[in-house]
C-alpha positions as CSV (number, residue, x, y, z in Angstrom):
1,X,14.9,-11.4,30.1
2,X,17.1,-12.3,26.8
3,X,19.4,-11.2,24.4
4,X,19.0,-12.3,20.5
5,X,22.0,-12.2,18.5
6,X,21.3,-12.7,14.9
7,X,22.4,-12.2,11.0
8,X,20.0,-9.7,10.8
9,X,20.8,-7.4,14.7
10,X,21.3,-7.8,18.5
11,X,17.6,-7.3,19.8
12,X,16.9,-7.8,23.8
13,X,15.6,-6.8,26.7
14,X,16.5,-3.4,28.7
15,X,18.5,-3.7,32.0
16,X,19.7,-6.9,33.6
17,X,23.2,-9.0,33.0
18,X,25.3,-8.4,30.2
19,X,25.5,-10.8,27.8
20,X,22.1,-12.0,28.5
21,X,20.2,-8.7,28.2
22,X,20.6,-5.5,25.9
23,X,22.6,-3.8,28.5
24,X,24.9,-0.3,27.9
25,X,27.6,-2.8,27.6
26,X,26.1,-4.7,24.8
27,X,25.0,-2.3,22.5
28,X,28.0,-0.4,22.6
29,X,29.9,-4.0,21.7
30,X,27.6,-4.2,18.7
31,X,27.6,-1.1,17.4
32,X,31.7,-1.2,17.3
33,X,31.3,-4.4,15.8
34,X,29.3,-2.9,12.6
35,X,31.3,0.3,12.3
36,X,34.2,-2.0,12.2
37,X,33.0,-4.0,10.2
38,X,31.8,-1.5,8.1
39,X,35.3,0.2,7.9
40,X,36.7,-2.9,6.4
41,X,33.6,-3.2,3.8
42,X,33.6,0.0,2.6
43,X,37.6,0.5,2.0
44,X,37.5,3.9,2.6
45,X,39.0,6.9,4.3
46,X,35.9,8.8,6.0
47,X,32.9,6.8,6.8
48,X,28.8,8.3,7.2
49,X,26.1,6.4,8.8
50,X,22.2,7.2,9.4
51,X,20.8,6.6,12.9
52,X,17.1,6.8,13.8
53,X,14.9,5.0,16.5
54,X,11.4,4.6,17.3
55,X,9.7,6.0,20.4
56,X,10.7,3.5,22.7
57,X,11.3,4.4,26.2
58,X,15.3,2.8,25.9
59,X,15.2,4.5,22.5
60,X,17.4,7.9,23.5
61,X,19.4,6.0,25.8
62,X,20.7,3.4,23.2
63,X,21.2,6.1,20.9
64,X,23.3,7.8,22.6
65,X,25.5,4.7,23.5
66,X,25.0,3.8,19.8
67,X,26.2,6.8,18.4
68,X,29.0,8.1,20.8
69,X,30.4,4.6,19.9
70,X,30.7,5.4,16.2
71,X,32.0,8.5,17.3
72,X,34.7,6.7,18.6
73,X,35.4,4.8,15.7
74,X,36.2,7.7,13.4
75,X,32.6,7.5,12.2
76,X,30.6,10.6,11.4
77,X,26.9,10.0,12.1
78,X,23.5,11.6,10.7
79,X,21.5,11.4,13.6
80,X,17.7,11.5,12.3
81,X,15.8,11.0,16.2
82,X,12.7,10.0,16.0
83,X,12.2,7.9,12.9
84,X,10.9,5.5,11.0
85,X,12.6,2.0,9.4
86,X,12.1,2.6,6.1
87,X,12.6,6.4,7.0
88,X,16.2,5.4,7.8
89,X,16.4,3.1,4.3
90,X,15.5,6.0,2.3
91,X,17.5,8.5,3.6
92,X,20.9,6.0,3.6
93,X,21.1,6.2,0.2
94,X,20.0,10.6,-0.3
95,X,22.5,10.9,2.3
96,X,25.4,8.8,0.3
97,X,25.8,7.0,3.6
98,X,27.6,4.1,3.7
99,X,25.1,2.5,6.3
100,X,22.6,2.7,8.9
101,X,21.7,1.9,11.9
102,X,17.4,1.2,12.7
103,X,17.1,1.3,16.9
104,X,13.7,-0.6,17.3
105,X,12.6,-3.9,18.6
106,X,9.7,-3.8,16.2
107,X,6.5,-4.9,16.9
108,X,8.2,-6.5,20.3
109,X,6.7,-5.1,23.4
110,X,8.1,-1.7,25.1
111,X,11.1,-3.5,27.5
112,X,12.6,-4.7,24.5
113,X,14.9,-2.3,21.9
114,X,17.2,-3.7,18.9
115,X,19.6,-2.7,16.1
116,X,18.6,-3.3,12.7
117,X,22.0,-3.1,10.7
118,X,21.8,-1.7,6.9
119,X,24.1,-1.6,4.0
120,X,24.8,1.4,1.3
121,X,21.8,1.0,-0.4
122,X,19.8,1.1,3.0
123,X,18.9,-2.4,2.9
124,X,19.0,-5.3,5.3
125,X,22.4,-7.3,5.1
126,X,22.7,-10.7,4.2
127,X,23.6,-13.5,6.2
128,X,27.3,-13.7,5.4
129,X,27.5,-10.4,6.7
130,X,26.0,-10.5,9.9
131,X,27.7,-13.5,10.8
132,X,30.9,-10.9,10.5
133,X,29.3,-8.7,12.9
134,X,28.7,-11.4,15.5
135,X,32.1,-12.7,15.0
136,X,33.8,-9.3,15.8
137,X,31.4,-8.8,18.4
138,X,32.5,-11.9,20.1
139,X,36.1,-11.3,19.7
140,X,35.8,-7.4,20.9
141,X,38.7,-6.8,18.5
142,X,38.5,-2.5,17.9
143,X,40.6,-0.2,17.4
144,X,38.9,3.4,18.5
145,X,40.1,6.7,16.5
146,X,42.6,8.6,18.4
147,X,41.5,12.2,19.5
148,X,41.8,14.8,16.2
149,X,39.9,11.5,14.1
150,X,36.5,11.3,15.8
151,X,33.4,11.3,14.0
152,X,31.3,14.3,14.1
153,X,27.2,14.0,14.6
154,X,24.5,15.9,12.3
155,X,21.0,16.3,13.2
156,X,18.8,16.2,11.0
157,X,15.1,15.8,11.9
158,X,13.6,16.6,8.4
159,X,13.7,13.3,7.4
160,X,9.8,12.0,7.9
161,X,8.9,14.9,6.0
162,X,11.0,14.4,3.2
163,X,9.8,10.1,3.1
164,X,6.5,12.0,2.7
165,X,7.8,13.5,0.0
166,X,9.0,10.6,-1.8
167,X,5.6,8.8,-1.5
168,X,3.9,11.5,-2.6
169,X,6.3,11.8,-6.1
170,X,5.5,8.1,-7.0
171,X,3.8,7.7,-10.5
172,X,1.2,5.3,-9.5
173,X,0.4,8.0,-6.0
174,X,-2.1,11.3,-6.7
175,X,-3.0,13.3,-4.4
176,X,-5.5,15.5,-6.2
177,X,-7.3,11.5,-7.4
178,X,-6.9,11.0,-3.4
179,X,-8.4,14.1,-1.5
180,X,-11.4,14.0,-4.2
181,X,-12.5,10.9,-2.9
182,X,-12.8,12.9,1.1
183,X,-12.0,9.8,3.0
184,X,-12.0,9.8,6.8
185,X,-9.8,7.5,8.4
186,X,-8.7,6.7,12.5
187,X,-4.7,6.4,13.1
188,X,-3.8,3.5,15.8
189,X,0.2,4.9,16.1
190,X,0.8,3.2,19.0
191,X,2.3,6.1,20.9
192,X,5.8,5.4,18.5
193,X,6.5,7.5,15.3
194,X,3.8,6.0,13.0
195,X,2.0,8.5,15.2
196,X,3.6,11.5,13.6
197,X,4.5,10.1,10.4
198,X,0.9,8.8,9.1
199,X,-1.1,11.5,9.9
200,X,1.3,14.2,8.1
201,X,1.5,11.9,5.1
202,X,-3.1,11.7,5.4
203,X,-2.7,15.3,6.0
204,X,-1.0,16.0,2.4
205,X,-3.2,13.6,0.9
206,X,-6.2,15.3,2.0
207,X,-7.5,12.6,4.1
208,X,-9.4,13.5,7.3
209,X,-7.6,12.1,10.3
210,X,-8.9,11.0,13.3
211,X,-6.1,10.4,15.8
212,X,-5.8,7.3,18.5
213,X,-2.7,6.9,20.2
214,X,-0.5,9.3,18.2
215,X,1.6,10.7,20.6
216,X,5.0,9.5,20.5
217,X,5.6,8.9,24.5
218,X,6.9,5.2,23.9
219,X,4.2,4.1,26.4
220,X,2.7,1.3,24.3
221,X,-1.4,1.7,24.7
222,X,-1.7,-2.0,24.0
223,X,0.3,-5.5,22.7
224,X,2.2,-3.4,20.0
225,X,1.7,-6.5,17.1
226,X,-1.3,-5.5,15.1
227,X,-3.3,-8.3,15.7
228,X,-6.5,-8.6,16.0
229,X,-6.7,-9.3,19.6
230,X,-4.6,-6.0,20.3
231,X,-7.2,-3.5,18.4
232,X,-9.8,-3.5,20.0
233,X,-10.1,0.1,20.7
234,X,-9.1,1.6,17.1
235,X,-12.2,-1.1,15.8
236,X,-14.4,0.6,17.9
237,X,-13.6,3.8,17.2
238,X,-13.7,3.5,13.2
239,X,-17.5,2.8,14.2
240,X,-17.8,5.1,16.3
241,X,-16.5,7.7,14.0
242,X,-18.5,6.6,10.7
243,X,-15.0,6.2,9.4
244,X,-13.8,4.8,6.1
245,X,-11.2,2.5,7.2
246,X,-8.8,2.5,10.1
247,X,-4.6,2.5,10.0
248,X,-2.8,0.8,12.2
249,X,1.1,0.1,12.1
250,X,4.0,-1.0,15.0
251,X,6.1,0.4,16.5
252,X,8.6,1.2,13.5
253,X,6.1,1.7,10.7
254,X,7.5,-1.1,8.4
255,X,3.9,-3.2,8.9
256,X,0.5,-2.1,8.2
257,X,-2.7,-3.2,9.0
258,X,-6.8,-2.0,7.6
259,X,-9.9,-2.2,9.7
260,X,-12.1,-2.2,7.7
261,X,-15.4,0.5,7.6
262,X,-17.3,-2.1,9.8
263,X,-15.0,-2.4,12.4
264,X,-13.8,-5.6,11.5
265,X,-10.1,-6.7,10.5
266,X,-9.5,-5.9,6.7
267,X,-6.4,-8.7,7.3
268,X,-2.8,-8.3,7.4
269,X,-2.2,-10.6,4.4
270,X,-4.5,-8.8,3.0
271,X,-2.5,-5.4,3.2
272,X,-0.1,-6.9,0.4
273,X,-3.0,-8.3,-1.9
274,X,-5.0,-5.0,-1.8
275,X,-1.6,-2.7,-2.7
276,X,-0.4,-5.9,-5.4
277,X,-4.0,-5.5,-7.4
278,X,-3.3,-1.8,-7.7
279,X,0.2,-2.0,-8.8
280,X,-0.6,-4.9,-11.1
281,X,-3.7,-2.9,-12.7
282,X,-1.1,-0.2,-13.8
283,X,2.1,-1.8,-13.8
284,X,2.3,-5.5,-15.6
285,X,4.5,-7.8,-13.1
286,X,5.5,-10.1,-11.1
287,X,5.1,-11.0,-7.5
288,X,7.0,-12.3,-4.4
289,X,5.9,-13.0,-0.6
290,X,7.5,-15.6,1.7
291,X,6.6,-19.2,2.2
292,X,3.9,-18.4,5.4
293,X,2.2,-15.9,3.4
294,X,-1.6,-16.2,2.0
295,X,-1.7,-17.5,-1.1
296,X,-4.3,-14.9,-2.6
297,X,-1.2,-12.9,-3.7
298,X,-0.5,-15.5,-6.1
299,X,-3.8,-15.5,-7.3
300,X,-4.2,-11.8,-8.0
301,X,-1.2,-11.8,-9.9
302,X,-2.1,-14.7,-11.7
303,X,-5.5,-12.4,-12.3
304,X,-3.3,-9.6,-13.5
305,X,-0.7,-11.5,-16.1
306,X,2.0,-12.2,-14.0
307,X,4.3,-14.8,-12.4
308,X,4.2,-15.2,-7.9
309,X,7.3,-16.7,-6.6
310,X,7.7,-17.7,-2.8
311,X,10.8,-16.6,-0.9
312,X,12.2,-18.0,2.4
313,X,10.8,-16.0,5.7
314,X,12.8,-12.9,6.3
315,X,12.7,-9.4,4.6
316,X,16.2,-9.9,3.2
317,X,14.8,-13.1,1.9
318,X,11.8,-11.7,-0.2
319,X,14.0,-8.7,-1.4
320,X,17.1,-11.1,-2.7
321,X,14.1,-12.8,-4.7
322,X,12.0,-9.7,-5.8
323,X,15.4,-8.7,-7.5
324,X,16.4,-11.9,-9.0
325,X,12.5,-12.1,-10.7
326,X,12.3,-8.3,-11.3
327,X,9.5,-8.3,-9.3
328,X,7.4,-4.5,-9.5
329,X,6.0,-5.8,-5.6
330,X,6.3,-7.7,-2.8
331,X,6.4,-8.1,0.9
332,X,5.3,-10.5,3.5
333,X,2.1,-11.3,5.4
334,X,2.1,-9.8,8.0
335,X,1.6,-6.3,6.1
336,X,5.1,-5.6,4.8
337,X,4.8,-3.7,1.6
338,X,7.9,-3.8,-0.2
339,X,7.6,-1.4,-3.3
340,X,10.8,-1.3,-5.6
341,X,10.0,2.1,-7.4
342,X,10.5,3.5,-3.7
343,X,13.1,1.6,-1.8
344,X,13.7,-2.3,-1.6
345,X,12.2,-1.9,1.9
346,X,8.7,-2.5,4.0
347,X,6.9,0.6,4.4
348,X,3.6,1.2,5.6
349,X,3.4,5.0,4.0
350,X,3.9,3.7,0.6
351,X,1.3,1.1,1.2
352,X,-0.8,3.6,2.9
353,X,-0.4,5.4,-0.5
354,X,-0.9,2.3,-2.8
355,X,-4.2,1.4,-0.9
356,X,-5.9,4.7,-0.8
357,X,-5.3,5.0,-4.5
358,X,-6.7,1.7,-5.0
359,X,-10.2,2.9,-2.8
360,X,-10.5,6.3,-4.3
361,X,-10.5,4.3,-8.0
362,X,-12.4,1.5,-7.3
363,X,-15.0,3.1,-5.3
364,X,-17.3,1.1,-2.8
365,X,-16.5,0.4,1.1
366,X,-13.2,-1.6,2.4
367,X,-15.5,-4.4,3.8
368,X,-16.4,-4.9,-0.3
369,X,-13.2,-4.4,-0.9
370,X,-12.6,-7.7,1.2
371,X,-15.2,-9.8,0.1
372,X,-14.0,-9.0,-3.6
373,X,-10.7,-10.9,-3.1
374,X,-9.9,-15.3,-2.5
375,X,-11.6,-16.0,1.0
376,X,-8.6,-17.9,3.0
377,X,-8.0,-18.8,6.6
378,X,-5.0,-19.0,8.0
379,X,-4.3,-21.6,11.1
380,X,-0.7,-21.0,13.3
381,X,0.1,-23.8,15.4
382,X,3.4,-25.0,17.2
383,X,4.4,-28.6,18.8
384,X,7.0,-28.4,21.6
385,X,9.5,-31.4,21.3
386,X,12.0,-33.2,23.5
387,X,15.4,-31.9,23.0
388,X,16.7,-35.4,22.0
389,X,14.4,-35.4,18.8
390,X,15.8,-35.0,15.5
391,X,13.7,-31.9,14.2
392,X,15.1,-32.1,10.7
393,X,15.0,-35.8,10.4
394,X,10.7,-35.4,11.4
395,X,10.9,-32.9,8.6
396,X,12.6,-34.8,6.4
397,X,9.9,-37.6,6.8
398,X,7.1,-35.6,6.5
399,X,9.1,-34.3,2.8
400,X,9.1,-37.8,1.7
401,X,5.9,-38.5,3.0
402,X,4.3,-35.4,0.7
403,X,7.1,-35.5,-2.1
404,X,4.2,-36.5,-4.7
405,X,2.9,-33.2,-4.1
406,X,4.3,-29.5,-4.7
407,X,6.5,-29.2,-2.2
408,X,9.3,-26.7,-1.4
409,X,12.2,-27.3,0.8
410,X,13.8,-23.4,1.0
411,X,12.8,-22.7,4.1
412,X,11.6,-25.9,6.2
413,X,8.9,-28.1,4.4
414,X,6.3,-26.2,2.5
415,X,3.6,-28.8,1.2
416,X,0.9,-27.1,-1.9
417,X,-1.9,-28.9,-1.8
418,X,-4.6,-28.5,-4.4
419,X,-6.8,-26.3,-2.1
420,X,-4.5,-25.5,1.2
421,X,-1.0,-25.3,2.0
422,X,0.9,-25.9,5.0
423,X,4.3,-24.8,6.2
424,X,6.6,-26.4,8.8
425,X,9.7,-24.4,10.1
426,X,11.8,-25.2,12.8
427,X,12.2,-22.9,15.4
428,X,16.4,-22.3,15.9
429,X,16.8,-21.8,19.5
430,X,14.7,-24.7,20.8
431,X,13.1,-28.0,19.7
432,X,10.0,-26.1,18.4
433,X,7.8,-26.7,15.1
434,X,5.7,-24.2,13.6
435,X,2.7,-25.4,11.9
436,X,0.9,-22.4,9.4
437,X,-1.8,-23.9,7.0
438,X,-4.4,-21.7,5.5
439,X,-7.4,-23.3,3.4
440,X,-10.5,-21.8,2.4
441,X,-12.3,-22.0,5.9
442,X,-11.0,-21.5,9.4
443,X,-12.5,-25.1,10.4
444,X,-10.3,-26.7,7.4
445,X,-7.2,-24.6,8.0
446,X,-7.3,-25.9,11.8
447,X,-8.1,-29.0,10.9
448,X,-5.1,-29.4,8.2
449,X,-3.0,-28.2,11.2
450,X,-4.1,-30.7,13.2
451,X,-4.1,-33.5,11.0
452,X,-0.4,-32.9,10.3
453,X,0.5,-32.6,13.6
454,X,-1.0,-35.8,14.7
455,X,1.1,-37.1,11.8
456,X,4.6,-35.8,13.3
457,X,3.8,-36.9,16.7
458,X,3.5,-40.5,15.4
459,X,6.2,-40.4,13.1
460,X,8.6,-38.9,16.6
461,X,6.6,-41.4,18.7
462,X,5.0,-39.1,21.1
């Protein structure tokens, strides 16, 4: 059992101590501290924010706690129940909110529940600010509104419908180009909201459905990371069906993963490639993705014309840099579509979108699809260290070991090698560091890992 405190949200476990799980206690202290700090930010009289969760079992219970809190505050609250995250980051901004408030632990298993803070625009805030948060958390400074200056709550569950809505008025989405093609494709929605949202969204696109795991009951079928050793069943049943191509997001519909006609993972770095060539066959562009993500993003925009830039790992990472390079897409590897004409947020219905407009074009099965793009492998490793090693110091060495080659230093020590890549990060709550390399086999990207491993454990002496 733990509780995560963060720049970016509290995120824990349900039931247990305060202070070391997501207790009542603690998620009424958090949300005070956002709404307080969110009175100060905005410098204004009456404040709005958007609440929606996922279908986690906690997921009513901390919304309640949540939202009775900013209640308290003075606060007046559009509560959207059962949601999306980027559902939440669109409607923020339609709703003139002044923030909003994601309850979701993500791809995390079901004892676990977060809050995933936004700002105005319905984005992620930056680190500055969510160092406030934790500060005025810790201090438990608040002042609550007095009795005739509560905040009043507004349902409003029309908001997956009108996200649909959005995706369907993008340029670059048709539906009429979409239902021609009569795909038929198998939903894995993990018994969370993806379950009602991706299947209404196929609906309007003409798309025949097949459902798995679509009921919203917060009972997770199976390890609710889309991975490939969590999907067996939905790989099966895209066989079993004679399917096109299978969906499967988490919990919170911000990452999205293909399986491919053959039953066989289409790959979530490959989610962002697939939705970048369309984009970039339209659209002339640039690209971002984080530091751990394949590099074949960077090679089909190079294909297309345009410029790939790498961003430190973290959403609010790749969106500070998509801005500052005016890149027209980005995301992160593990299927995170960020799509600027939309919102500066991941969504798996606009990817959804993006990649069924890029089938019903191109023709031919996902598996070709697949073999079409750069073939890379992608090894994740970890070494556990003694607490009385100096983690940056072994990082520092390894820098100046490598410094001849293309190296970043943004976020740990990425090292671009001719063919492969590898990227060491230290892990901040314990002497931990990850090792991701990928190369143009599995055997090469495993042995890269390896190889530099060996090298840190002799440079630590262990």
């Amino acid at each position: 059992m733990t509780l995560i405190k963060s720049i970016s949200g509290i995120r824990g476990t349900i039931g247990g101590n305060t202070n070391d799980n997501l207790t009542p206690v603690d998620a009424v202290k958090f949300a005070a501290a956002y709404g307080t700090w969110l009175k100060s930010y905005a410098n204004k009289e009456h404040l709005k924010v958007v609440i929606g969760r996922d279908a986690r079992l906690s997921g009513e219970m901390i919304q309640n706690l949540v939202v009775s809190t900013l209640v308290g505050l003075g606060i007046d609250v559009i509560d959207l129940g059962l949601s999306t995250t980027p559902t939440v980051e669109i409607a923020v901004p339609l709703e003139k909110a002044d923030g909003g408030i994601i309850l979701t632990a993500s791809h995390n298993p079901k004892q676990w529940n977060a809050l995933k803070l936004l700002n105005e625009r319905g984005e992620f805030l930056d680190a500055e600010q969510g160092a406030k948060i934790l500060a005025l958390a810790e201090k438990e400074d608040f002042e609550f509104a007095e009795v005739d200056n509560l905040g009043e709550i507004t349902k409003n569950d029309s908001y997956i419908d009108i996200h649909i809505d959005e995706v369907l008025e993008l340029p670059l989405v048709d539906a009429e180009t979409i239902k021609k093609a009569g795909f038929k494709v198998v939903v894995d929605g993990v018994n969370s909201t993806g379950g009602i949202a991706i299947p209404k969204l196929l609906e309007e696109l003409g798309v025949e459905v097949v459902k798995l795991y679509c009921d919203p009951t917060g009972h997770f079928p199976h390890n609710p990371e889309p991975l490939k050793e969590h999907l067996g069943d939905i790989c099966k049943k895209v066989v079993e069906e004679k399917a096109d191509f299978g969906i499967v997001v988490d919990p919170d519909v911000d990452r999205l993963a293909f399986i491919s006609n053959d039953g066989e993972m289409f790959g979530e770095e490959y989610t962002l490639v697939a939705c970048a060539d369309y984009v970039l066959s339209k659209t002339k562009g640039n690209t971002v993705s984080n530091l751990s993500s394949s590099r074949a993003l960077r090679d089909i925009t190079e294909k297309h014309g345009g410029t790939y830039e790498a961003a430190a790992v973290g959403e609010v990472n790749v969106v500070t840099k998509m801005k500052a390079n005016n890149a027209i897409i980005g995301g992160e590897g593990n299927g995170g579509i960020i799509y600027p004409e939309s919102h500066y947020g991941r969504d798996a219905l606009v990817g959804t979108a993006l990649f069924l407009m890029l089938m019903s074009e191109r023709g031919g099965t996902v598996a070709e699809l697949k073999a079409s793009y750069p073939s890379y492998f992608m090894s994740k490793k970890k070494i556990q260290l003694t607490p009385d090693l100096d983690v940056d110091a072994l990082l520092e060495a390894m820098f100046n070991k490598y410094k001849d080659e293309e190296v970043s230093t943004i976020d740990g020590v990425k090292i671009d090698f001719p063919e492969n890549w590898v990227h060491l990060r230290k892990s901040n709550t314990e002497p931990i560091i990850r090792i991701y390399t990928e190369a143009k086999s599995q055997e090469e990207a495993d042995a890269l890992a390896d190889r530099i491993i060996g090298e840190i454990k002799e440079e630590a002496g262990i």
